[in-house]
Structure formats: C-alpha cells, structure tokens
Amino acid sequence: MLRWAEVYLNRLLSNYRVIKKLSGKKKIFAVVKANAYGHGSVPVAKFLEENTDVHGFAVATYEEGAELREAGIKREILVMASMLPEGIHLLKDYSLTPVVYDFEELSLIRELSLPFHVKVDTGMGRLGFLERDWDRLLSELYNLPVAGVMSHFSSADSDEEFTRYQFLKFKEFVEKLKKFKPDVAVHVDNSAAIPKKFDSLLTHCRVGLALYGSKPYRGYEAELLQVMEVKAKVISVKELPPDFPISYSKTYRTKNKEKVAVIAFGYADGLLRSLSNRGSVLINGKRCPIRGRICMDMTVVSVEGVPVKKGDTAVVSGKEITFDEIAELAGTIPYEVMCDISPRVKRIYRYEEV
C-alpha cells in the first residue's frame, strides 16, 4: 500500500465527549457531509450511532443521506444543501429530513406533508429566508409539520459582534415561531460558536470541524485530537549532485550534494500544490522539507541527515504536522485540507485503547 489514511475512532469519541460537555444540554447533529470531511461518512456515522448519544447526522445531499440509510443508520438525517425535486423519491424512501430555504421548496414540502426544518438567513447571504419574508413565512408555516428551525453563522470564528447580531436576529424569528410551534428543534451553533454559549432557546448544535480534531480559531476552548493521520511510502532515495534541478519548472536547485526521497503522495492525493518548496513531511521523526513542485502522484523531499530507506513511511499529516498547520501555511482552511484527501488514499479505521 503506497498511500493511506488512518482514522482513529477513539480520538473521534474523545472529541465528541469534549464537545458534548462544552455544548451543555444541546443535542448534537454530527456533520458528516462530504464523506465526513474526508474521514468516511458511513464508518464515522456508524461508530457515533453505536457509541454515543448523537441525535442525528447532517449531510449536504439526498444521495449522502440515502448512503447512510443503506448502511443501516437509524437516527435523524438532515439534508442541508439540496433541492427537493432532486431527491423527492429518496426523501420518502429513506425517511430523510429536508431543510427548506425558499418559497418554492416550501410549496413542494406542503404537497408532501412531511416533517422538515426551515432555514432563515441572518447574515450568511447563502440559503435561507431573508428577514423581509419572515412574516409571510410564519403565516405559511402555521399549518405545516415544521420539525426544526435553523440559521448559519458566517463568522463565529472571527467576529463575535456580528455573530451575536446574527443570533439575536435568529432569536427574533424563533420566538415568533415558537408561539405556535413550541416543540420545534432550534439550532444555529457550529463548532466555532459552541463555546460562545448562545444557549437561549437552542436545543441542538451542528458539529463538524471540531469533531474531526481541528480548532476553528486560535485559543479554542477545547482540547481536541486530530482524528486522521495521512501517510505514504518512500519509493526512492538518492543523492543529487550540486546545482541539480528538482521537479517541474526547476523551481528548486540543489546548492550542494543533497539526499532526497520521493514519496508516493501528490496533489491528486490531497497534498496542496501551493505547499511546493514550503511544506514538509515527517520521516522517522524528522521534518523533511518539500523540494520543488509537488507532482500529481509524487513529492520530492530533502532527507539530508535523516536515516531513510526505500519503503519507509512518510507522515503527510498527523500529530506533528496537523491539518491546521498545513492550512495556515497554504493560506486556506483545514476543512479544505481534510476534504482534499482523495478517494484513492485508502482509509484504515483503528481504535486505540488509551
């Protein structure tokens, strides 16, 4: 096996317990869209359903929800970012809960007479009913089977003032809705917002990033464990002469003789090309800097002074080189780094007793 990702379910469980304590009485929707941020939606959901009190799972599409049901998942599955015409048959056949975000969707759900969550836009500018439509929306919801109400924080990781503004706007709508739907589920918290304690009226929270062990911002009020470790084999080791170019476009040249290793991991596997000449991997406990452009299937690293041989293992991401560190270096977010780990990187599921 040339490239693989080890998913540690004991760390997932530890993160869940930390988040559960932090979230207080709120029930948890585990966000498992996009293949559980690359961790494997079915194994993650199965493990959480069997080992925790998770309320349900949040996905983006009806197909993702159907996949979970086919795998035997029983708890609620919330479909957050699709269109009803795309999934009406799946919605019925697999008992999925749709999120309704405009009047066209609302008309369709009225015909189906199935429970749903309604989404209001309090400042994300994406899906959801705008405030100018709330009076009409409330009147139309009166006789419909609304099971939940939600919104989405845009900047809980960076702008607490605006997040509080969004929460207060959301609260306005919820208070009106609860006058005739008192038992509706209420959720807006994401991983970044949970420590802010927006507890008034909230019954549930939606947790993704923190569940997989990344912190939404510096100083996050929880100790989390990165769930995934990404690894690859060293497939070549050699010494290059001085002034020798490495990889496409010759963006790196050796100054002196330099020992290099080729690892079987490239941008097709999820190693961002923007890390060329900037990132590093871990081989036998030593950081080895990337030399030259990252290729589709391979990456060259310097192993000067490092005892390494063909067949050794390189750690692309793990405890020492985290997704958070990689994201910061690449100028992106850990969500993207996780999701970019491609399907050809085999997932191996482990549980370590601590």
Coordinates of C-alpha atoms in Angstrom, one line a residue:
M1 CA 0.0 0.0 0.0
L2 CA 1.6 3.2 -1.2
R3 CA -0.7 5.8 0.4
W4 CA -3.3 5.6 3.2
A5 CA -5.1 7.5 5.9
E6 CA -5.5 6.1 9.4
V7 CA -8.8 7.2 11.1
Y8 CA -8.6 6.8 14.9
L9 CA -12.1 6.3 16.2
N10 CA -11.0 6.6 19.8
R11 CA -10.0 10.2 19.0
L12 CA -13.3 10.8 17.4
L13 CA -15.0 9.5 20.6
S14 CA -12.8 11.7 22.7
N15 CA -13.6 14.8 20.6
Y16 CA -17.3 14.0 20.8
R17 CA -17.2 13.8 24.6
V18 CA -15.3 17.1 24.8
I19 CA -17.9 18.8 22.6
K20 CA -20.8 17.2 24.4
K21 CA -19.5 18.7 27.7
L22 CA -19.0 22.1 26.1
S23 CA -22.4 22.2 24.4
G24 CA -24.3 21.7 27.7
K25 CA -27.9 20.4 27.2
K26 CA -28.0 20.8 23.4
K27 CA -28.3 17.7 21.4
I28 CA -25.7 17.1 18.7
F29 CA -26.1 16.8 14.9
A30 CA -22.8 15.3 13.7
V31 CA -21.9 16.9 10.3
V32 CA -20.9 14.0 8.0
K33 CA -21.3 15.7 4.6
A34 CA -18.6 15.5 2.0
N35 CA -17.7 11.9 3.2
A36 CA -17.4 13.2 6.8
Y37 CA -14.8 15.8 5.7
G38 CA -12.8 13.0 4.1
H39 CA -13.0 10.7 7.1
G40 CA -15.6 8.3 5.7
S41 CA -19.3 9.2 6.4
V42 CA -20.5 5.6 6.9
P43 CA -17.8 4.4 9.3
V44 CA -18.0 7.7 11.2
A45 CA -21.8 7.7 11.5
K46 CA -22.0 4.0 12.4
F47 CA -19.4 4.5 15.2
L48 CA -21.1 7.5 16.6
E49 CA -24.5 6.0 16.5
E50 CA -23.3 2.8 18.3
N51 CA -21.1 4.6 20.9
T52 CA -22.7 8.0 21.7
D53 CA -26.0 9.7 22.2
V54 CA -25.6 11.7 19.0
H55 CA -29.1 13.0 17.9
G56 CA -28.5 12.7 14.2
F57 CA -26.4 13.4 11.2
A58 CA -26.2 16.4 8.8
V59 CA -25.4 15.9 5.2
A60 CA -25.5 18.1 2.1
T61 CA -27.4 16.0 -0.4
Y62 CA -30.1 13.4 -0.5
E63 CA -27.7 10.9 -2.0
E64 CA -25.4 11.3 1.0
G65 CA -28.4 10.7 3.3
A66 CA -29.5 7.6 1.3
E67 CA -26.0 6.2 1.6
L68 CA -26.2 6.4 5.4
R69 CA -29.6 4.7 5.5
E70 CA -28.4 1.9 3.2
A71 CA -25.6 1.4 5.7
G72 CA -28.1 0.9 8.5
I73 CA -28.0 4.4 10.1
K74 CA -31.3 4.8 12.1
R75 CA -31.1 8.3 13.6
E76 CA -32.3 11.5 12.0
I77 CA -30.6 12.6 8.9
L78 CA -30.8 16.3 8.0
V79 CA -30.3 17.3 4.3
M80 CA -29.0 20.8 4.3
A81 CA -28.0 21.9 0.8
S82 CA -30.0 20.3 -1.9
M83 CA -33.3 20.8 -3.9
L84 CA -36.4 18.8 -3.3
P85 CA -37.0 18.0 -6.9
E86 CA -33.6 16.3 -6.9
G87 CA -34.5 14.0 -4.1
I88 CA -38.2 13.5 -3.5
H89 CA -38.0 9.7 -4.0
L90 CA -35.0 9.5 -1.7
L91 CA -36.7 11.7 0.9
K92 CA -39.6 9.4 1.1
D93 CA -37.9 6.1 0.7
Y94 CA -35.2 6.8 3.3
S95 CA -37.0 9.0 5.8
L96 CA -34.7 12.0 5.4
T97 CA -35.4 15.4 6.8
P98 CA -35.1 18.2 4.3
V99 CA -34.1 21.8 5.0
V100 CA -36.5 24.2 3.3
Y101 CA -34.9 27.6 2.5
D102 CA -37.2 29.3 -0.1
F103 CA -40.9 29.5 -1.0
E104 CA -40.5 27.2 -4.0
E105 CA -39.2 24.5 -1.7
L106 CA -41.9 25.3 0.8
S107 CA -44.7 24.7 -1.8
L108 CA -43.2 21.3 -2.6
I109 CA -42.9 20.2 1.0
R110 CA -46.6 21.3 1.6
E111 CA -47.7 18.8 -1.1
L112 CA -45.6 16.1 0.5
S113 CA -46.8 16.8 4.1
L114 CA -43.5 15.6 5.6
P115 CA -41.6 17.0 8.5
F116 CA -38.8 19.5 7.7
H117 CA -36.5 22.1 9.1
V118 CA -36.8 25.7 7.9
K119 CA -33.8 27.9 7.4
V120 CA -33.6 31.7 7.8
D121 CA -30.8 33.9 6.6
T122 CA -29.5 36.1 9.3
G123 CA -26.4 37.3 7.6
M124 CA -24.7 34.5 5.6
G125 CA -26.2 35.6 2.3
R126 CA -26.5 32.0 1.1
L127 CA -29.5 29.7 1.7
G128 CA -32.4 30.8 3.8
F129 CA -35.4 33.1 4.0
L130 CA -34.5 36.8 4.4
E131 CA -36.0 38.9 7.1
R132 CA -38.2 40.8 4.7
D133 CA -40.1 37.5 4.1
W134 CA -40.4 36.3 7.7
D135 CA -44.0 37.5 8.2
R136 CA -45.2 35.7 5.1
L137 CA -43.1 32.6 6.0
L138 CA -44.6 32.5 9.6
S139 CA -48.1 32.6 8.2
E140 CA -47.4 29.8 5.8
L141 CA -45.7 27.6 8.4
Y142 CA -48.7 27.7 10.7
N143 CA -50.3 24.5 9.4
L144 CA -47.2 22.7 8.2
P145 CA -45.2 20.0 10.0
V146 CA -42.2 22.1 10.9
A147 CA -39.8 19.9 13.0
G148 CA -36.9 22.4 13.3
V149 CA -35.6 25.9 12.6
M150 CA -32.0 26.8 11.8
S151 CA -29.7 29.5 10.6
H152 CA -26.0 29.7 9.8
F153 CA -23.3 31.8 11.4
S154 CA -20.9 33.3 8.9
S155 CA -18.1 34.5 11.1
A156 CA -18.3 32.7 14.5
D157 CA -14.5 32.0 14.3
S158 CA -13.6 35.7 13.7
D159 CA -16.3 38.2 14.5
E160 CA -18.1 37.8 17.8
E161 CA -20.0 41.0 17.5
F162 CA -21.6 40.1 14.2
T163 CA -22.2 36.5 15.4
R164 CA -24.2 38.0 18.4
Y165 CA -26.1 40.2 15.9
Q166 CA -27.0 37.1 13.9
F167 CA -28.0 35.2 17.0
L168 CA -30.4 38.0 18.1
K169 CA -31.9 38.2 14.7
F170 CA -32.4 34.4 14.7
K171 CA -33.9 34.6 18.2
E172 CA -36.5 37.1 17.0
F173 CA -37.7 34.7 14.4
V174 CA -37.6 31.7 16.7
E175 CA -39.7 33.4 19.4
K176 CA -42.4 34.1 16.9
L177 CA -42.3 30.6 15.5
K178 CA -42.5 29.0 18.9
K179 CA -45.8 30.8 19.7
F180 CA -47.5 28.2 17.5
K181 CA -44.7 25.5 17.2
P182 CA -43.5 25.3 20.8
D183 CA -41.7 22.0 20.4
V184 CA -39.6 22.9 17.3
A185 CA -35.9 22.0 17.3
V186 CA -33.7 25.1 17.2
H187 CA -30.1 25.1 16.0
V188 CA -27.5 27.6 14.8
D189 CA -24.4 26.7 16.7
N190 CA -21.4 25.4 14.7
S191 CA -18.1 24.2 16.1
A192 CA -16.8 27.8 16.4
A193 CA -19.9 29.1 18.2
I194 CA -20.4 26.4 20.8
P195 CA -18.0 28.0 23.3
K196 CA -19.8 31.3 22.9
K197 CA -22.7 29.9 24.9
F198 CA -25.6 31.1 22.8
D199 CA -27.8 28.8 24.8
S200 CA -31.1 30.7 25.0
L201 CA -33.8 28.8 23.0
L202 CA -31.2 26.5 21.3
T203 CA -32.0 22.8 21.5
H204 CA -29.4 21.4 19.1
C205 CA -26.0 22.2 17.6
R206 CA -24.3 21.1 14.4
V207 CA -20.7 20.0 14.8
G208 CA -18.2 19.1 12.1
L209 CA -14.7 20.6 12.2
A210 CA -14.2 20.1 16.0
L211 CA -15.4 16.6 15.8
Y212 CA -12.5 15.7 13.5
G213 CA -10.0 17.4 15.7
S214 CA -9.3 20.8 14.2
K215 CA -9.8 24.0 16.1
P216 CA -11.9 26.7 14.4
Y217 CA -9.7 29.5 15.8
R218 CA -6.6 30.0 18.0
G219 CA -7.4 29.7 21.6
Y220 CA -10.4 27.5 21.1
E221 CA -11.8 26.4 24.4
A222 CA -11.4 22.7 24.0
E223 CA -8.6 20.1 23.7
L224 CA -9.1 18.2 20.6
L225 CA -7.3 15.3 18.9
Q226 CA -6.7 15.1 15.1
V227 CA -8.7 12.0 14.1
M228 CA -6.9 11.3 10.8
E229 CA -3.2 10.6 10.1
V230 CA -2.2 10.6 6.4
K231 CA 0.8 8.5 5.3
A232 CA 2.7 7.4 2.2
K233 CA 5.6 5.2 1.3
V234 CA 9.1 6.4 0.3
I235 CA 9.6 4.9 -3.1
S236 CA 13.1 6.2 -3.9
V237 CA 16.1 7.6 -2.1
K238 CA 19.2 9.1 -3.9
E239 CA 21.8 11.8 -3.7
L240 CA 21.7 14.6 -6.2
P241 CA 24.7 16.5 -7.4
P242 CA 25.2 20.2 -6.8
D243 CA 23.2 22.6 -8.9
F244 CA 20.7 19.9 -9.9
P245 CA 17.0 20.9 -10.7
I246 CA 14.1 19.2 -8.9
S247 CA 10.7 18.6 -10.4
Y248 CA 8.6 20.6 -12.9
S249 CA 9.8 24.1 -14.0
K250 CA 13.1 23.7 -12.0
T251 CA 11.8 25.8 -9.1
Y252 CA 14.4 24.3 -6.8
R253 CA 18.1 23.6 -7.4
T254 CA 20.5 21.9 -5.0
K255 CA 23.2 24.1 -3.7
N256 CA 25.5 21.2 -2.7
K257 CA 25.1 17.5 -2.9
E258 CA 21.6 16.7 -1.4
K259 CA 20.0 13.5 -0.4
V260 CA 16.3 13.4 -1.4
A261 CA 13.5 10.9 -1.1
V262 CA 10.4 10.6 -3.4
I263 CA 7.2 9.9 -1.5
A264 CA 4.1 8.3 -3.2
F265 CA 1.8 11.2 -2.5
G266 CA 1.0 14.2 -4.7
Y267 CA -1.7 16.8 -5.4
A268 CA -4.0 14.0 -6.8
D269 CA -3.9 12.6 -3.3
G270 CA -4.6 15.9 -1.5
L271 CA -1.2 17.5 -0.9
L272 CA -1.9 21.1 -1.9
R273 CA 0.4 22.2 -4.8
S274 CA 0.7 25.6 -3.1
L275 CA 2.9 23.8 -0.5
S276 CA 5.6 23.3 -3.1
N277 CA 9.0 24.4 -1.7
R278 CA 7.2 25.4 1.5
G279 CA 5.7 22.4 3.3
S280 CA 7.3 19.3 4.8
V281 CA 6.6 15.7 5.8
L282 CA 7.8 13.6 8.7
I283 CA 10.1 10.7 8.1
N284 CA 11.5 8.7 11.0
G285 CA 10.6 11.5 13.4
K286 CA 12.4 14.2 11.3
R287 CA 10.8 17.0 9.3
C288 CA 11.8 16.8 5.7
P289 CA 11.2 19.9 3.6
I290 CA 9.5 19.7 0.2
R291 CA 11.8 20.4 -2.7
G292 CA 10.4 21.7 -6.0
R293 CA 6.9 21.4 -7.3
I294 CA 4.5 18.8 -5.8
C295 CA 3.6 16.5 -8.7
M296 CA 0.3 14.6 -9.3
D297 CA 1.4 11.3 -7.7
M298 CA 4.7 12.1 -6.1
T299 CA 6.6 14.6 -4.0
V300 CA 10.3 15.1 -3.6
V301 CA 11.6 15.9 -0.1
S302 CA 15.1 16.6 1.3
V303 CA 16.4 13.9 3.7
E304 CA 19.8 15.3 4.4
G305 CA 20.9 13.9 7.7
V306 CA 17.9 11.7 8.0
P307 CA 18.3 7.9 8.2
V308 CA 15.8 6.8 5.5
K309 CA 15.4 3.9 3.0
K310 CA 13.1 2.9 0.3
G311 CA 9.9 1.6 1.8
D312 CA 9.9 3.8 4.9
T313 CA 6.8 5.7 5.9
A314 CA 6.3 9.4 5.5
V315 CA 3.7 11.2 7.6
V316 CA 1.9 13.8 5.5
S317 CA -0.3 14.9 8.3
G318 CA -0.7 13.8 11.9
K319 CA 0.0 14.9 15.4
E320 CA 3.2 16.7 14.5
I321 CA 2.1 18.2 11.1
T322 CA -1.6 19.0 11.7
F323 CA -4.3 19.9 9.2
D324 CA -4.4 23.3 11.0
E325 CA -0.7 23.9 10.4
I326 CA -1.0 22.8 6.7
A327 CA -4.0 25.1 6.1
E328 CA -2.3 28.1 7.7
L329 CA 0.8 27.6 5.6
A330 CA -1.2 27.1 2.4
G331 CA -3.5 30.1 3.1
T332 CA -6.6 28.1 3.3
I333 CA -8.8 26.4 6.0
P334 CA -8.5 22.9 7.5
Y335 CA -11.9 21.9 6.1
E336 CA -10.4 22.1 2.6
V337 CA -7.3 20.2 3.5
M338 CA -9.3 17.3 5.0
C339 CA -11.8 17.2 2.1
D340 CA -9.0 17.2 -0.4
I341 CA -7.6 13.8 0.8
S342 CA -8.7 11.8 -2.3
P343 CA -10.6 8.5 -2.5
R344 CA -7.5 6.7 -3.7
V345 CA -5.9 7.2 -0.3
K346 CA -7.2 4.1 1.4
R347 CA -8.9 4.8 4.8
I348 CA -8.0 2.4 7.6
Y349 CA -10.0 2.5 10.8
R350 CA -8.4 2.0 14.1
Y351 CA -9.4 2.1 17.8
E352 CA -6.6 2.5 20.3
E353 CA -7.2 1.9 24.0
V354 CA -5.8 4.8 26.0

